[in-house]
Amino acid sequence: MDSQAYASATDTLPAEHGHPPFLRHHFESVSQQREAANFGMWVFLLTEVMFFGGMFCAYLIFRNWYHPAFVAGSNTLDITLGTTNTAVLIASSFTMAMSVYAAEIRRRGMLMFFLACTIVLGFVFLGIKGVEYHQKFVDHHVPGPSFSIEEFVHPSNPKALALTPDMAEKTQLYFSLYFLMTGMHALHMIIGISLLFFLLWRAYQGAYTEGHVMPIENFGLYWHFVDIIWIFLFPLLYLISRYR
Amino acid sequence: MSHISPVLWQFLVNWLKHFAIFPPEASTIAPYADALYFALVGMTIVGMLLVGTMVTFFAIRYRKSNHPQAIQMEGSTLLEATWTLIPLGIFLVFFVWGAILYFRIFNPPANSMQVYVVGKQWMWKAEHPGGQHEINALHIPVGIPVQVTLISQDVFHSFSIPAFRVKREAIPGRYTTVYFEATTPGKYHLFCTQYCGTDHSAMIGWIYAMRPDDYRKWAAGNTSGASLAQNGERLFAVMGCNACHAGNSQARGPNLYGLYNSRIRMTDGTTMIANDAYLREKILNPSLHVPAGYVPIMPTYQGQISEEGLIDLVEYIKSLDSNYRLTQMMNKSELNSAQPAPIGGANQGPGAAPLPGATKP
Amino acid sequence: MSSTIISLPDQTTARLPRKSYLNQEYGLKSWLLTGDHKRIAILYLISITFFFIIGGILAGLIRMELLTPAADLMATDTYNKVFSMHGIIMIFLFLVPSVPATIGNFLIPLMVGARDLAFPKINLLSWYLYVIGGIFILAAMVLGGVDTGWTFTTPLSTHYLNTHVVTAAMGIFIAGFASIFTGLNFIVTVHRMRCPGMTWFRLPLFVWGHYATSIIMILGTPVLAITLVLVAMERLFDIGVFDPTKGGDPLLFQHLFWFYSHPAVYIMILPGMAVISEVISTFSRKRVFGYTAVAFSSVAIAVFGFLVWEHHMFIMGVSQYSALVFSLLTMLVAVPSAIKIFNWAMTMYQGSITFETPMLYAFGFFGLFTIGGLTGVFLATMGMDIHLTETYFVVAHFHFVMVGGMLMAYLAGIHFWWPKMTGRMYPEAISKLAAVVTFIGFIVTFFPQFLLGYLGMPRRYAAYPADFQVLNVFSTAGASILGIGYLLPLFYLPWSLIYGKIAGDNPWQATGLEWQIQSPPLTENFVEIPIMDHEAYDYEWLANKTQHEVQTVG
Amino acid sequence: MDLHNETVEHNRAEHAGEMHIVRPPVYLGIFFALLVLTALTTGMSYVDLGVFNAVIALAIACFKASLVVLFFMHIHYSSRLLKMTVGAGLFTFMLLISLTMTDYISRAWGRF
Ligand code: HEA
Ligand code: HEA
Ligand code: CUA
Ligand SMILES: [Cu+2]
């Protein structure tokens, strides 16, 4: 076979004719590109599932081993803040879904509005989380040298069940997991918010309302995924045997 | 000899001196393990021969000069099924065989002699119920099943006796057990096989398998005076366990007599067997499992008591069980009597009972 | 032996193609910022070779130390650092990316008939992550080393060492994401970028193998990542999940680590198997026997590979009942490998076989992987594992599968596709010599280790009882032969870049799409996206294809 | 360059049509459903149901997550491939949990 023939053929490689500018050269069509990106995002989310999976696995084991400690630890969390945060995050998911819709129907202003809403809600979530973290610091419930089991051995709330010291020690494990899981989740939120700023800026330039909705859609998937993680974290961390 | 390099020379000498390719078979388990091993080697040889002949034969028969035109074919469901099912069958046989051996090694007979081994970076500390302590060595009688209860003070270690074909990990925070019954007196390697830090390769020692009477002599000569259970009894008083576990009806804690190996009902309705692990757990994390009918007021002793101390306590509580005492105490009193063993084996004069297992056929 | 199959163009007139991915652009920048999967593959090739040399030198140090029973060449803690770095580098920086990130990266778009992988930028990012991870690991090594072993066993790694564990763990964490991104790219490419007519069952088995590998990469690696994060957290903040004194469970670490690391061993063999399928088929000039069975067995290995991790923990205090389950499952996962071996052997039946270098390496793979795999069955047999685990038997087992299996396959692949990647042939005679030397060196190095293992010699020992010396001397002697075997390609392959014969498009007369285009290929791979109109390995199609007919390229 | 897979049947289904555009009423409905379920799950945790507290909490969480996946993330309207991808993730996650649990659950059985 004459390889020269091929080489010279490249010189006359057909130019991109009539393809939208965002179509990358190695894709054959817009829909191929869009589906590849969409599928790629889902595959990436699979890895995220497994990433959190390791922590859920640890949580499950220790919760079964040290159930009383987990109940006690859970009951120190502020349920109002927790529930509010859940609602905030769900709302942000909703605004994100609306952003996708806005991009799909090519409304730049609407897209920017909903992206901005999502950013605000994201910050509200992180703010509330910060307040909760702060409370834990004040209460000496952050694992480490300053961790105190006092509250669990001699609870200030007379209705709460007192733990024996050995079991109370295990609340530290609960809080380790609490900080680890919510911390990882918050990290994802922070990454998400940074990306949102970028998207907002690009949306302002009109990048996503000309048919190129893929980045918005994919980011939406990411954001909803972060929401889902919280949907599980909330009952697992906040709602253990509240009736005590 | 100067023209032979020292390394090569050492090599030659070594070759002659100890060219071993097979470890000694010195326990009752070893023949079982070796049988399995040879069967597996047989499988490998068969597999290799099969694959090897196929590949070599085809390579020669169908080499290009001999067979210029390849004949295309798709596949064959029959063949496919054959080489799926036959290896599967073979592997399953080995699965069953291996599982049987595994359970044999890790489930000691009830009458076995107890030895405790604590691993720490980087030494093995063995304790016999009679109070003999050794470091990086373990003396055991032949012909008697020995159950080793292992625990680690720091990281994972692994207690390995190749000549006995047994090995078990010593884990921090939990008892594990392994058992063996030596058959041939001798001196065997003891290795730590789990990587445990800098001096992992120095965490080695010797197993001395001795004839029962020799063992008795050794035990008598090395006892520190108090048996583990006696130490434990002292600790039981010192640590204040007596205060609650006095064994009478006013006591706040349950009676510990006969506790060992009994089945206990917990407050949450489950039942547990009071084995060594349970007893240890009880002392360190008393409120983890609370026996039915009691409030969890027992304090934790975590951090106040060494692994050795725990072993003493556990051995003491175990000795409160008459069954356990029966199998072990005789052995102990035997050792404490410190008399030279009469010729003729394990059975001794009045008062001294035979070593457990010594009467086994 | 006749080398009749090689059909090189007339060397007096042949020229390398005027334009190819290699000379499309010049300059370092054009390489470091490239999106071209072929260039990224070359970048990967260079970097993994670098790490292989480092790992190999460390292996040499290990073997030198073990020449004598005493720890005389280096102190025990140095030895510990050496084998830890050897394991970490060889596994995470060499073997895991070896075939997928180089050969796979280069070939998958060519084989499925695409212009590039689905996400070229992510592909490049993956290489950068790999390099950053590598730098972390090298930094850990230079700053004083890590002595955890490649398995990072807790609580040793979390509380009892003061070496650079966190640095090394972060290096692996980052390199892990490189591997995730490679896998992600492959999966999406195989699903979304196949050319018209390229149905699943027309894909070369190479692609199937990499598809299966990618499944493991994306589902397994994140678990390793979180495990290493937990180790780092434990070291930095003492969180206690693996610390028994705080109520944590060190075995949990084992579970999470091996949940990745067992499937990872299949990351380390499936691409090798993928290479072998191509090589065997080409040099037997036959379609792979039982194509579907081989294809599905790859996926079966990938899926079942997730079900067996506990066989690394049989004596570590796991429940005996669960050990039973995992032993059984391990037996099941061994079966698909057997299926593949037999299918390859049958591929040779009634073939027309030639013995080029890649084929010799493939023969090496056959023998060594079969032994390695069957000794894996020894270890999966619970009762036997009690005696064999943590001894040199395990070391021998995994070097047989990883070095004898995967490394052989990797070398087979590099030789096989060298003409496609560079446009030039490697020197045939000396490369055959290298293949034979490697095989012999390998056997002498690692076979004695089986005997050592049964004798009971523990692994990770800097010093050992004198009883074991003879076999160790054999092993060290073998390692030097092996080293020479690996050194040879290191010289003649670069040599061939300049002096090698011009290879032409299809020196092996192979059927894959990649062989129907010029070598080295164009940046965009195909002038026009091809339409696949025949099965994979269709030698009749190839024979009927006239010189100037170009079905596959337009 | 536009030979767009005419010959290939396997790509046809996946390429069929543009992506489905989900309408705001659906999003709004899901949003309210999620809020109601959040209130429900919080409320349920104050009722003593023994082990069923955990079961119900998880069941509600799973249901919420499915709503998000199916509608916010469009899986309900997506190709089989994406549905299977989600399934694969779930499956592997369950493998990790359940096979690890075979060890933890049975450790206390028998004598060990
Ligand atoms: C490429 C890497 C690779 C591969 C492919 C394998 C493949 C296998 N491995 Fe291996 N393994 C490792 C790498 C690998 N392993 C590593 C790195 C370790 C040690 C980690 C450490 O601790 O540091 C290890 C450790 C290891 C252990 C733990 C040992 C221990 O620490 O106690 C076990 C136990 O079951 C095991 C089993 C197996 C099995 C059953 C297979 C099977 O998949 C093999 C299947 C193949 C065959 C069975 C051969 C083909 C069959 C035939 C040709 C049929 C023959 C015909 C007849 C029988 C008729 N391996
Ligand atoms: C891909 C994986 C891979 C590869 C290719 C190798 C290759 C080799 N390995 Fe490795 N090995 C592992 C993975 C691998 N190993 C792992 C995972 C461990 C476990 C670590 C742990 O316990 O944590 C291990 C452990 C291990 C041990 C056990 C250490 C111990 O437990 O104490 C030994 C001992 O012999 C060994 C030897 C060798 C040898 C001789 C080679 C040879 O094949 C290498 C030959 C190659 C070369 C020599 C390089 C080419 C030559 C040059 C670049 C020239 C320069 C070289 C010299 C001057 C010597 N390895
Ligand atoms: Cu202790 Cu190795
Ligand atoms: Cu494995």
Short mmCIF file of C-alpha atoms in Angstrom, two decimals, chain C residues 140-369:
data_model
loop_
_atom_site.label_atom_id
_atom_site.label_comp_id
_atom_site.label_asym_id
_atom_site.label_seq_id
_atom_site.Cartn_x
_atom_site.Cartn_y
_atom_site.Cartn_z
CA ALA C 140 9.14 10.47 49.19
CA MET C 141 12.00 8.27 48.10
CA VAL C 142 14.57 11.03 47.94
CA LEU C 143 13.52 12.66 51.19
CA GLY C 144 14.16 9.47 53.09
CA GLY C 145 11.93 6.77 51.75
CA VAL C 146 8.83 4.93 52.82
CA ASP C 147 8.94 1.58 54.52
CA THR C 148 5.37 0.46 54.57
CA GLY C 149 5.54 -2.13 51.84
CA TRP C 150 3.31 -1.45 48.90
CA THR C 151 0.34 -2.62 50.95
CA PHE C 152 0.42 0.19 53.57
CA THR C 153 -0.72 -2.16 56.31
CA THR C 154 -2.32 -0.32 59.20
CA PRO C 155 -1.70 0.36 62.04
CA LEU C 156 1.94 0.09 61.04
CA SER C 157 1.66 2.74 58.38
CA THR C 158 -0.53 5.02 60.44
CA HIS C 159 1.01 5.03 63.88
CA TYR C 160 4.30 3.24 63.96
CA LEU C 161 6.41 4.72 61.21
CA ASN C 162 7.84 8.16 60.84
CA THR C 163 8.76 8.00 57.20
CA HIS C 164 7.11 9.86 54.34
CA VAL C 165 3.97 7.78 54.24
CA VAL C 166 1.63 10.66 53.51
CA THR C 167 3.73 11.89 50.61
CA ALA C 168 3.86 8.47 49.05
CA ALA C 169 0.16 7.89 49.66
CA MET C 170 -0.69 11.18 48.00
CA GLY C 171 1.52 10.22 45.09
CA ILE C 172 -0.44 7.03 44.65
CA PHE C 173 -3.69 8.92 45.13
CA ILE C 174 -2.80 11.26 42.29
CA ALA C 175 -1.46 8.54 40.03
CA GLY C 176 -4.69 6.71 40.79
CA PHE C 177 -6.67 9.50 39.20
CA ALA C 178 -4.45 9.24 36.15
CA SER C 179 -5.56 5.65 35.91
CA ILE C 180 -9.23 6.56 36.46
CA PHE C 181 -9.10 9.08 33.64
CA THR C 182 -7.50 6.61 31.28
CA GLY C 183 -10.22 4.11 32.05
CA LEU C 184 -12.95 6.72 31.68
CA ASN C 185 -11.61 7.72 28.30
CA PHE C 186 -11.45 4.15 27.08
CA ILE C 187 -14.97 3.31 28.15
CA VAL C 188 -16.49 6.36 26.55
CA THR C 189 -14.43 5.88 23.41
CA VAL C 190 -15.45 2.28 23.02
CA HIS C 191 -19.09 3.11 23.56
CA ARG C 192 -19.36 6.30 21.62
CA MET C 193 -16.60 6.55 19.06
CA ARG C 194 -16.77 3.32 17.10
CA CYS C 195 -16.77 3.86 13.39
CA PRO C 196 -19.73 2.84 11.23
CA GLY C 197 -19.98 -0.91 10.97
CA MET C 198 -17.81 -1.49 14.01
CA THR C 199 -20.21 -3.56 16.08
CA TRP C 200 -19.24 -4.89 19.46
CA PHE C 201 -18.43 -8.27 18.05
CA ARG C 202 -16.26 -6.86 15.33
CA LEU C 203 -14.01 -5.17 17.86
CA PRO C 204 -10.57 -6.63 18.15
CA LEU C 205 -10.08 -8.57 21.38
CA PHE C 206 -7.51 -5.97 22.33
CA VAL C 207 -10.35 -3.49 22.73
CA TRP C 208 -12.44 -5.93 24.72
CA GLY C 209 -9.56 -6.50 27.08
CA HIS C 210 -9.09 -2.81 27.60
CA TYR C 211 -12.78 -2.26 28.03
CA ALA C 212 -12.78 -4.79 30.84
CA THR C 213 -9.69 -3.20 32.36
CA SER C 214 -11.34 0.20 32.28
CA ILE C 215 -14.31 -1.09 34.23
CA ILE C 216 -11.97 -2.05 37.03
CA MET C 217 -10.07 1.20 36.80
CA ILE C 218 -13.11 3.38 37.23
CA LEU C 219 -14.87 1.30 39.86
CA GLY C 220 -11.90 0.11 41.89
CA THR C 221 -9.43 2.95 41.96
CA PRO C 222 -11.64 5.44 43.85
CA VAL C 223 -11.83 3.00 46.73
CA LEU C 224 -8.04 2.96 46.89
CA ALA C 225 -8.12 6.73 46.80
CA ILE C 226 -10.44 7.04 49.77
CA THR C 227 -8.46 4.39 51.63
CA LEU C 228 -5.28 6.36 51.20
CA VAL C 229 -7.08 9.52 52.28
CA LEU C 230 -8.14 7.70 55.43
CA VAL C 231 -4.57 6.61 56.06
CA ALA C 232 -3.38 10.17 55.65
CA MET C 233 -6.16 11.47 57.93
CA GLU C 234 -5.27 8.87 60.48
CA ARG C 235 -1.66 10.00 60.43
CA LEU C 236 -2.39 13.69 60.41
CA PHE C 237 -5.47 13.94 62.63
CA ASP C 238 -5.57 10.62 64.41
CA ILE C 239 -9.17 9.99 63.45
CA GLY C 240 -9.13 6.41 64.68
CA VAL C 241 -11.01 4.40 62.06
CA PHE C 242 -8.10 1.99 61.70
CA ASP C 243 -6.82 2.28 65.23
CA PRO C 244 -7.90 -0.53 67.56
CA THR C 245 -7.10 1.46 70.69
CA LYS C 246 -9.72 3.99 69.61
CA GLY C 247 -12.27 1.37 68.71
CA GLY C 248 -11.40 1.35 65.03
CA ASP C 249 -10.63 -1.73 63.05
CA PRO C 250 -7.33 -2.29 61.26
CA LEU C 251 -8.96 -5.02 59.20
CA LEU C 252 -11.25 -2.44 57.65
CA PHE C 253 -8.19 -1.03 55.99
CA GLN C 254 -7.41 -4.45 54.58
CA HIS C 255 -10.90 -4.76 53.21
CA LEU C 256 -10.85 -1.40 51.52
CA PHE C 257 -7.31 -1.72 50.25
CA TRP C 258 -7.81 -5.13 48.74
CA PHE C 259 -11.16 -4.17 47.33
CA TYR C 260 -9.07 -2.16 44.94
CA SER C 261 -5.87 -4.10 44.94
CA HIS C 262 -7.21 -7.45 44.02
CA PRO C 263 -9.15 -6.13 41.01
CA ALA C 264 -6.01 -4.11 40.31
CA VAL C 265 -4.09 -7.29 39.66
CA TYR C 266 -6.51 -7.80 36.83
CA ILE C 267 -5.81 -4.26 35.66
CA MET C 268 -2.31 -5.61 35.52
CA ILE C 269 -3.08 -8.70 33.47
CA LEU C 270 -6.12 -8.05 31.26
CA PRO C 271 -4.31 -5.60 28.97
CA GLY C 272 -1.53 -8.14 28.67
CA MET C 273 -4.06 -10.76 27.69
CA ALA C 274 -5.43 -8.27 25.20
CA VAL C 275 -2.02 -8.01 23.58
CA ILE C 276 -1.59 -11.76 23.49
CA SER C 277 -4.86 -12.20 21.61
CA GLU C 278 -3.63 -9.95 18.82
CA VAL C 279 -0.17 -11.48 18.67
CA ILE C 280 -1.29 -15.08 18.67
CA SER C 281 -3.88 -14.42 16.00
CA THR C 282 -1.49 -12.54 13.74
CA PHE C 283 1.32 -15.03 13.84
CA SER C 284 -0.95 -18.02 13.50
CA ARG C 285 -2.80 -16.21 10.74
CA LYS C 286 -6.08 -17.30 12.18
CA ARG C 287 -9.08 -15.75 13.80
CA VAL C 288 -8.89 -16.18 17.56
CA PHE C 289 -10.58 -19.42 18.43
CA GLY C 290 -13.84 -18.82 20.27
CA TYR C 291 -13.79 -15.05 19.86
CA THR C 292 -16.92 -14.50 21.95
CA ALA C 293 -15.69 -16.71 24.76
CA VAL C 294 -12.43 -14.78 24.94
CA ALA C 295 -14.25 -11.47 24.80
CA PHE C 296 -16.69 -12.36 27.52
CA SER C 297 -14.07 -13.98 29.70
CA SER C 298 -12.34 -10.59 29.89
CA VAL C 299 -15.48 -8.98 31.18
CA ALA C 300 -16.10 -11.93 33.49
CA ILE C 301 -12.63 -11.54 34.97
CA ALA C 302 -13.28 -7.84 35.49
CA VAL C 303 -16.59 -8.42 37.23
CA PHE C 304 -15.69 -11.49 39.27
CA GLY C 305 -12.41 -9.82 40.16
CA PHE C 306 -14.40 -7.60 42.51
CA LEU C 307 -15.69 -10.54 44.49
CA VAL C 308 -12.56 -12.16 45.79
CA TRP C 309 -10.44 -9.64 47.65
CA GLU C 310 -10.56 -11.33 50.99
CA HIS C 311 -8.23 -14.10 49.82
CA HIS C 312 -5.42 -11.77 50.82
CA MET C 313 -6.66 -11.83 54.39
CA PHE C 314 -7.34 -15.49 55.09
CA ILE C 315 -5.21 -15.60 58.23
CA MET C 316 -5.71 -12.02 59.28
CA GLY C 317 -8.59 -12.71 61.57
CA VAL C 318 -11.48 -12.44 59.17
CA SER C 319 -14.48 -14.59 59.84
CA GLN C 320 -13.86 -18.13 58.73
CA TYR C 321 -17.23 -18.35 57.10
CA SER C 322 -16.62 -15.36 54.96
CA ALA C 323 -13.18 -16.72 54.07
CA LEU C 324 -15.04 -19.74 52.79
CA VAL C 325 -17.17 -17.59 50.51
CA PHE C 326 -14.20 -15.72 49.15
CA SER C 327 -12.16 -18.83 48.55
CA LEU C 328 -15.00 -20.28 46.52
CA LEU C 329 -15.35 -17.12 44.49
CA THR C 330 -11.62 -17.05 43.87
CA MET C 331 -11.86 -20.47 42.34
CA LEU C 332 -14.56 -19.17 40.04
CA VAL C 333 -12.50 -16.21 38.89
CA ALA C 334 -9.63 -18.48 37.94
CA VAL C 335 -11.79 -20.19 35.33
CA PRO C 336 -12.06 -17.41 32.73
CA SER C 337 -8.26 -17.21 32.64
CA ALA C 338 -8.12 -20.90 31.88
CA ILE C 339 -10.67 -20.40 29.10
CA LYS C 340 -8.47 -17.79 27.53
CA ILE C 341 -5.33 -19.89 27.70
CA PHE C 342 -7.03 -22.82 26.01
CA ASN C 343 -8.60 -20.65 23.37
CA TRP C 344 -5.27 -19.15 22.46
CA ALA C 345 -3.70 -22.55 22.27
CA MET C 346 -6.50 -23.69 19.99
CA THR C 347 -5.99 -20.62 17.85
CA MET C 348 -2.68 -22.11 16.83
CA TYR C 349 -4.36 -25.33 15.77
CA GLN C 350 -4.28 -25.55 11.98
CA GLY C 351 -2.73 -22.14 11.80
CA SER C 352 0.29 -21.17 9.84
CA ILE C 353 2.67 -20.20 12.52
CA THR C 354 5.76 -18.05 12.39
CA PHE C 355 8.06 -17.20 15.23
CA GLU C 356 8.66 -13.51 15.29
CA THR C 357 9.80 -11.78 18.45
CA PRO C 358 6.32 -10.87 19.68
CA MET C 359 5.32 -14.50 19.26
CA LEU C 360 8.30 -15.65 21.31
CA TYR C 361 7.29 -13.31 24.09
CA ALA C 362 3.78 -14.65 23.79
CA PHE C 363 5.08 -18.18 24.25
CA GLY C 364 6.88 -16.93 27.32
CA PHE C 365 3.61 -15.51 28.55
CA PHE C 366 1.87 -18.85 28.05
CA GLY C 367 4.27 -20.82 30.16
CA LEU C 368 4.87 -18.30 32.87
CA PHE C 369 1.33 -17.07 33.26
#
